[in-house]
Coordinates of C-alpha atoms in Angstrom, one line a residue:
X17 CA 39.7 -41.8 -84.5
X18 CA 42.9 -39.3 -84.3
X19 CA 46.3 -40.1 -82.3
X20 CA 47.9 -37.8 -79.9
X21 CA 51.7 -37.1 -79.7
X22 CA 52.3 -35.0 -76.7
X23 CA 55.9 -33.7 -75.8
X24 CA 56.3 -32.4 -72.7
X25 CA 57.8 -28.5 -73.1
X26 CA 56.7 -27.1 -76.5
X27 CA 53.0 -27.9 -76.8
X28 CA 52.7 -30.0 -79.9
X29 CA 49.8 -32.7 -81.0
X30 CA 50.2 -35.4 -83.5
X31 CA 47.1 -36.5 -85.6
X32 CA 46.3 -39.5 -87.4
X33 CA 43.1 -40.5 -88.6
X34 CA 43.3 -44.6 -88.6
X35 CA 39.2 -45.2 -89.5
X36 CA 37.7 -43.7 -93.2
X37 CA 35.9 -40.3 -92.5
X38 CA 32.7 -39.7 -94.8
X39 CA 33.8 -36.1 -95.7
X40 CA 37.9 -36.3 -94.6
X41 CA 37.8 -32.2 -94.9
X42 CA 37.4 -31.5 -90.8
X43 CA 37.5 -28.1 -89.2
X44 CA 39.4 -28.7 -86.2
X45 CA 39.3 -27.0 -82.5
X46 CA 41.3 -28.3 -80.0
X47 CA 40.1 -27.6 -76.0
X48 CA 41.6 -28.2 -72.7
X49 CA 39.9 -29.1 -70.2
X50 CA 39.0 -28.2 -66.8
X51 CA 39.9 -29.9 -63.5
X52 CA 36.5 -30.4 -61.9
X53 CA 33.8 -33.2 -61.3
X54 CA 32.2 -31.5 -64.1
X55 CA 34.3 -31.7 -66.7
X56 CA 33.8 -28.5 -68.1
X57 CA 35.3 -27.3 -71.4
X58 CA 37.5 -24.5 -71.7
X59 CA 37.3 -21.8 -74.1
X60 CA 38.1 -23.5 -77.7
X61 CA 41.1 -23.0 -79.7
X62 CA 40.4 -22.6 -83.6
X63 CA 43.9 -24.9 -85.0
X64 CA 44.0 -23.0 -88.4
X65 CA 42.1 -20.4 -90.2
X66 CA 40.7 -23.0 -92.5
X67 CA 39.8 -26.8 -92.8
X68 CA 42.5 -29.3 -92.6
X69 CA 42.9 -31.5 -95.1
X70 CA 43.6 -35.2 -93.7
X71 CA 42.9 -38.8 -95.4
X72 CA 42.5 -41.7 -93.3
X73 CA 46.1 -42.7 -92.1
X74 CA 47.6 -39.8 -93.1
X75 CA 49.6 -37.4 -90.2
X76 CA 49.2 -33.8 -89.6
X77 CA 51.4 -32.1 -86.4
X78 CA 50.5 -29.0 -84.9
X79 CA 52.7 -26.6 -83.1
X80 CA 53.0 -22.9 -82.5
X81 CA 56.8 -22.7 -83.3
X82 CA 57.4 -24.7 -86.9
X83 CA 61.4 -23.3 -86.9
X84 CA 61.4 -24.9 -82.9
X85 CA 59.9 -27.7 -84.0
X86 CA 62.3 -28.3 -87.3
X87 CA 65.2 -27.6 -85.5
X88 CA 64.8 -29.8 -82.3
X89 CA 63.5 -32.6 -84.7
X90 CA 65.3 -32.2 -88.5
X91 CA 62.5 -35.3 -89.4
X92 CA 59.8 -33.4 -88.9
X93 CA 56.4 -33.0 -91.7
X94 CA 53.5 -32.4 -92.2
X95 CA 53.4 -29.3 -89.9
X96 CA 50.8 -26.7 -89.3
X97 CA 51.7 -23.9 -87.0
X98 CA 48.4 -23.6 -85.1
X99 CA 47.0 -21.9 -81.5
X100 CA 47.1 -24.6 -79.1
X101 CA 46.4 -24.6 -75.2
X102 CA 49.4 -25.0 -73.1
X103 CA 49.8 -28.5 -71.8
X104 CA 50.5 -29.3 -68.1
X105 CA 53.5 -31.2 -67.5
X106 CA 52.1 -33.5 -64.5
X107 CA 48.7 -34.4 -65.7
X108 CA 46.5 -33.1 -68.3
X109 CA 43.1 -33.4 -70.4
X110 CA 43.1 -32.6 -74.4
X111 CA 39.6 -33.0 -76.2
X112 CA 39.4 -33.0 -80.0
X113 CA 36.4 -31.8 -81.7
X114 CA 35.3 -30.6 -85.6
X115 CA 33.9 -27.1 -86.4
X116 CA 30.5 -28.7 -85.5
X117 CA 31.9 -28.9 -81.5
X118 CA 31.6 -33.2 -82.2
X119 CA 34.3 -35.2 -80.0
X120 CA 36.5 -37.0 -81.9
X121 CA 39.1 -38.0 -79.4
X122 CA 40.2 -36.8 -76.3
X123 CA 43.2 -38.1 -73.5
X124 CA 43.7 -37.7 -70.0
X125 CA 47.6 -38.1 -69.7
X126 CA 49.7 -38.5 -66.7
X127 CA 53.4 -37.4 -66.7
X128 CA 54.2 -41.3 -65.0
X129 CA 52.9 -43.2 -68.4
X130 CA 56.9 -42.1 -69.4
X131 CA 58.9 -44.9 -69.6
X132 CA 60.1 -45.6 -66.0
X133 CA 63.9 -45.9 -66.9
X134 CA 64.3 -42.0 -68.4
X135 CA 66.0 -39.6 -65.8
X136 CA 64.3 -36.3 -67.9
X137 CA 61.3 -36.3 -69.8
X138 CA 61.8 -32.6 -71.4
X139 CA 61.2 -32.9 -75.0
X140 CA 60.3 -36.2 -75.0
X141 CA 57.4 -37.1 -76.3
X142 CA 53.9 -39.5 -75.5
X143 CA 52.8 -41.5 -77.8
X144 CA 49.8 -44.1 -78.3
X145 CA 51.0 -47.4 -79.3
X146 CA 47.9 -48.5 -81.1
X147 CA 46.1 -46.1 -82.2
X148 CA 42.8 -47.8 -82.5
X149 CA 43.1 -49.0 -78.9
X150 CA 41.1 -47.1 -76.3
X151 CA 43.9 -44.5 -73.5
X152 CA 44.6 -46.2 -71.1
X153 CA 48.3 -46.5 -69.9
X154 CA 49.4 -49.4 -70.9
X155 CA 48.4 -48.3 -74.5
X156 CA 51.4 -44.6 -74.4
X157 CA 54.9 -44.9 -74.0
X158 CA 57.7 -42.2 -74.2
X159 CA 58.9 -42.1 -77.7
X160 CA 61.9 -44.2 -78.8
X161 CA 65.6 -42.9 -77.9
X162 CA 66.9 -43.9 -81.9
X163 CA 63.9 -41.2 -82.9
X164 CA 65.3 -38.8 -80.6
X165 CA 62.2 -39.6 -78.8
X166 CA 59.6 -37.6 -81.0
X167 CA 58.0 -39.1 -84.5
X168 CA 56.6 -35.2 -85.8
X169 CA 54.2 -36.1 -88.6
X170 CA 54.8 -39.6 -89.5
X171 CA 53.9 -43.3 -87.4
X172 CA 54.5 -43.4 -84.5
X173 CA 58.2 -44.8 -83.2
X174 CA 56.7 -47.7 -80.4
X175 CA 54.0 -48.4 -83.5
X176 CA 53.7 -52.7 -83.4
X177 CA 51.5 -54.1 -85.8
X178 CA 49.4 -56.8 -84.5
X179 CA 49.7 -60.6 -85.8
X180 CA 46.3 -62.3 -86.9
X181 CA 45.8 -64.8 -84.3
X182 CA 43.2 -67.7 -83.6
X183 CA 44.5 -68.4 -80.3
X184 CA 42.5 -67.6 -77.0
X185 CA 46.1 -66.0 -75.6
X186 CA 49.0 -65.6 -77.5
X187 CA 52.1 -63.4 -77.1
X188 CA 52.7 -61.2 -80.2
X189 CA 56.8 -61.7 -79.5
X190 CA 58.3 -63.8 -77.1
X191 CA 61.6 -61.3 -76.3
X192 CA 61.0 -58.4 -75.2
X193 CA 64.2 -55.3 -74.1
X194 CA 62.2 -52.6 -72.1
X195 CA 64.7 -50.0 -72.2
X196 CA 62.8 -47.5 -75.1
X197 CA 64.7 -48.3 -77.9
X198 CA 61.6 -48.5 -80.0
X199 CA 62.0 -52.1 -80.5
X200 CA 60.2 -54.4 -78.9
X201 CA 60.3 -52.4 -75.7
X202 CA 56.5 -53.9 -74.5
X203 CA 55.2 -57.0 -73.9
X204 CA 52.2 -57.8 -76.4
X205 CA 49.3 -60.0 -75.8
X206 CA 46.5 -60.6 -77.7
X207 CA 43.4 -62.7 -77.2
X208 CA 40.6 -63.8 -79.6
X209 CA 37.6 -65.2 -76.9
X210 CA 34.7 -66.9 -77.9
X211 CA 32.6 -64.5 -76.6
X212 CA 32.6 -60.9 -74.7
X213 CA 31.4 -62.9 -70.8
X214 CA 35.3 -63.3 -69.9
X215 CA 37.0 -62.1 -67.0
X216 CA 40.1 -63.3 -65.4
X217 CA 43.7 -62.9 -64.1
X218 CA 46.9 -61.6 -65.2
X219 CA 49.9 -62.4 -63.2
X220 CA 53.8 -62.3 -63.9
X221 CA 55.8 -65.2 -62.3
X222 CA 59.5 -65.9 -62.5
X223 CA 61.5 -69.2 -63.3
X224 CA 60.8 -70.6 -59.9
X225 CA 57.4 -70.3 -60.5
X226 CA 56.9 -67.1 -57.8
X227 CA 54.8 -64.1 -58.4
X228 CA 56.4 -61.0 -59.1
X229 CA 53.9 -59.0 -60.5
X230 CA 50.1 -58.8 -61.0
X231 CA 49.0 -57.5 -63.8
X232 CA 45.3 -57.7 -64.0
X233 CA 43.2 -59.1 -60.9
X234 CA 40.0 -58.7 -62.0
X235 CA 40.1 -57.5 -66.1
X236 CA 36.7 -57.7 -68.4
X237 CA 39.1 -58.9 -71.0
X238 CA 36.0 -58.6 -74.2
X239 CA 35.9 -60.4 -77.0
X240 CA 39.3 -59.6 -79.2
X241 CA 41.5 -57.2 -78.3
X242 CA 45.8 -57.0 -76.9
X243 CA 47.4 -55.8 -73.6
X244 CA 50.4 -53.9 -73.3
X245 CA 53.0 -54.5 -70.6
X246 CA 56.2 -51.9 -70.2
X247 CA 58.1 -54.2 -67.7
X248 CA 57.0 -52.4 -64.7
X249 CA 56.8 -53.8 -61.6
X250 CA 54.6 -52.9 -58.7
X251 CA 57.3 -51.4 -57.1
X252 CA 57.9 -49.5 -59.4
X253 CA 61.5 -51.3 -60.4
X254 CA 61.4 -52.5 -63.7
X255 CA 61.8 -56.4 -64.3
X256 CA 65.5 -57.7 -64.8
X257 CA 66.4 -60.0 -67.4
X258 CA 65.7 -63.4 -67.5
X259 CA 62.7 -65.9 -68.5
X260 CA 59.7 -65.5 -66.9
X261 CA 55.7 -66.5 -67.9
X262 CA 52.4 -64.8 -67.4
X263 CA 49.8 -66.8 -65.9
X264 CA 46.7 -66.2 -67.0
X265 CA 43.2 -67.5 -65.2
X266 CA 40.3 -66.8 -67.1
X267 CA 36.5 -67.4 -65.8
X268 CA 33.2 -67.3 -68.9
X269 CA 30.3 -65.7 -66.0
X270 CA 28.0 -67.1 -68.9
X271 CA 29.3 -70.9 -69.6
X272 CA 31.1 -71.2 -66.3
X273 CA 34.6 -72.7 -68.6
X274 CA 37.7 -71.8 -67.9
X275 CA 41.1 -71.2 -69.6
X276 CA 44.1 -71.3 -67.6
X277 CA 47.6 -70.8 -69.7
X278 CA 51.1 -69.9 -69.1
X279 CA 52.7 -68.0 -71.8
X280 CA 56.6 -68.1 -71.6
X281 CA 58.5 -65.2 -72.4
X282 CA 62.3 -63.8 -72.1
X283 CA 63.3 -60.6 -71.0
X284 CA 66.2 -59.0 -73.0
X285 CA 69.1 -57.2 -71.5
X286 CA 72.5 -57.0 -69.3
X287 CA 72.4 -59.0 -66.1
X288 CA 73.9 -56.7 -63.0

């Protein structure tokens, strides 16, 4: 599987390759999309003349301008000046594939999975929090402000590695600041279920017990997996600081049990 970093003014892709490849030595082609029911591909771009190199979890960014790229981010590596499509600002669809025209990866991004709080989003850049996790939205965030919100060609800023848990919910930190420092800026929870029958209920309540947000109202959670939550609220506001829970009602379709659990958790930050 391969990671995407996608910036929204100079058109650049971050790669990682998280899962062992049988032959790592992968002709690349990268190709955009069309907007139709269909689906169809567009006409492919060829990334580089020749095979690129990449082990499993090592990076690899590609870019048309390397001097733009070095001087708008000094931290920059691992470049390779390639011929990418051009990248729609509001909503897009980026398919990887190898020489052989087999999908590796591919995202449909939407300009609103930026963190909610930034007033520009030029040169700031997506990235996918876990990278084995399937994209969806809850699984990019904008890039952290202390990386000058773009990692070029090395992990990923908003990168959170996952604890071992034997739990049925747990929350991977209790404290959470959603203001996209890079630190803790989403709300983690994992679940290890007995089996893959579970559905169920997310919800957000304050410290007088009310809702404030629903999450989830009808999520096939699977058997092991994690959500992530950026503080938004269905309002689009994002939640204050303070403590607050999630409640979570889960239903087995196959065993008819239930698990309900409140998992309490603080929100970081300055109170207005």
């Amino acid at each position: 599987m391969s990671c995407f970093l996608i910036p929204m003014k100079k058109e650049v892709i971050l790669l990682k390759f998280s899962m062992f490849q049988t032959n790592p030595l992968i002709s690349l082609l990268f190709i955009s999309v069309k907007k139709n029911n269909e689906n169809e591909l567009q006409e492919p771009f060829k990334i580089s003349k020749y095979p690129i190199l990449l082990m499993p979890n090592e990076y690899s960014v590609l870019c048309p301008n390397k001097s733009w790229l070095m001087n708008t981010f000094p931290k920059t590596k691992n470049i390779t000046e390639s011929n990418i499509p051009a990248m729609n600002n509001d909503e897009g669809k980026i398919v990887l594939l190898t020489h052989s025209a087999k999908i590796i990866d591919e995202i449909h991004y939407f300009e609103n999975w930026h963190h909610n709080e930034l007033i520009h989003y030029e040169n700031v850049s997506l990235e996918k929090l876990r990278p084995t996790l399937i994209n969806v939205s809850s699984n990019w965030s904008s890039a952290s402000s202390v990386e000058n919100y773009a990692t070029p060609g090395y992990e990923n800023s908003n990168f959170t590695e996952l604890k071992n848990t034997t739990h049925n919910f747990e929350l991977n930190h209790s404290v959470f600041t959603p203001n996209g420092d890079g630190y803790n800026d989403h709300l983690i929870l994992q679940y290890n279920l007995s089996d893959v029958n579970w559905i169920g209920k997310i919800d957000v309540v304050n410290h007088f017990g009310e809702t404030i947000h629903n999450m989830y109202s009808n999520i096939l959670f699977g058997k092991k997996n994690s959500i992530n939550w950026n503080g938004k609220l269905t309002n689009n506001t994002s939640i204050k600081p303070g403590i607050y829970a999630l409640l979570i009602n889960a239903y087995n379709t196959k065993t008819q049990k239930k698990i309900r659990k409140k998992l309490i958790f603080y929100v970081n930050g300055i109170l207005e």
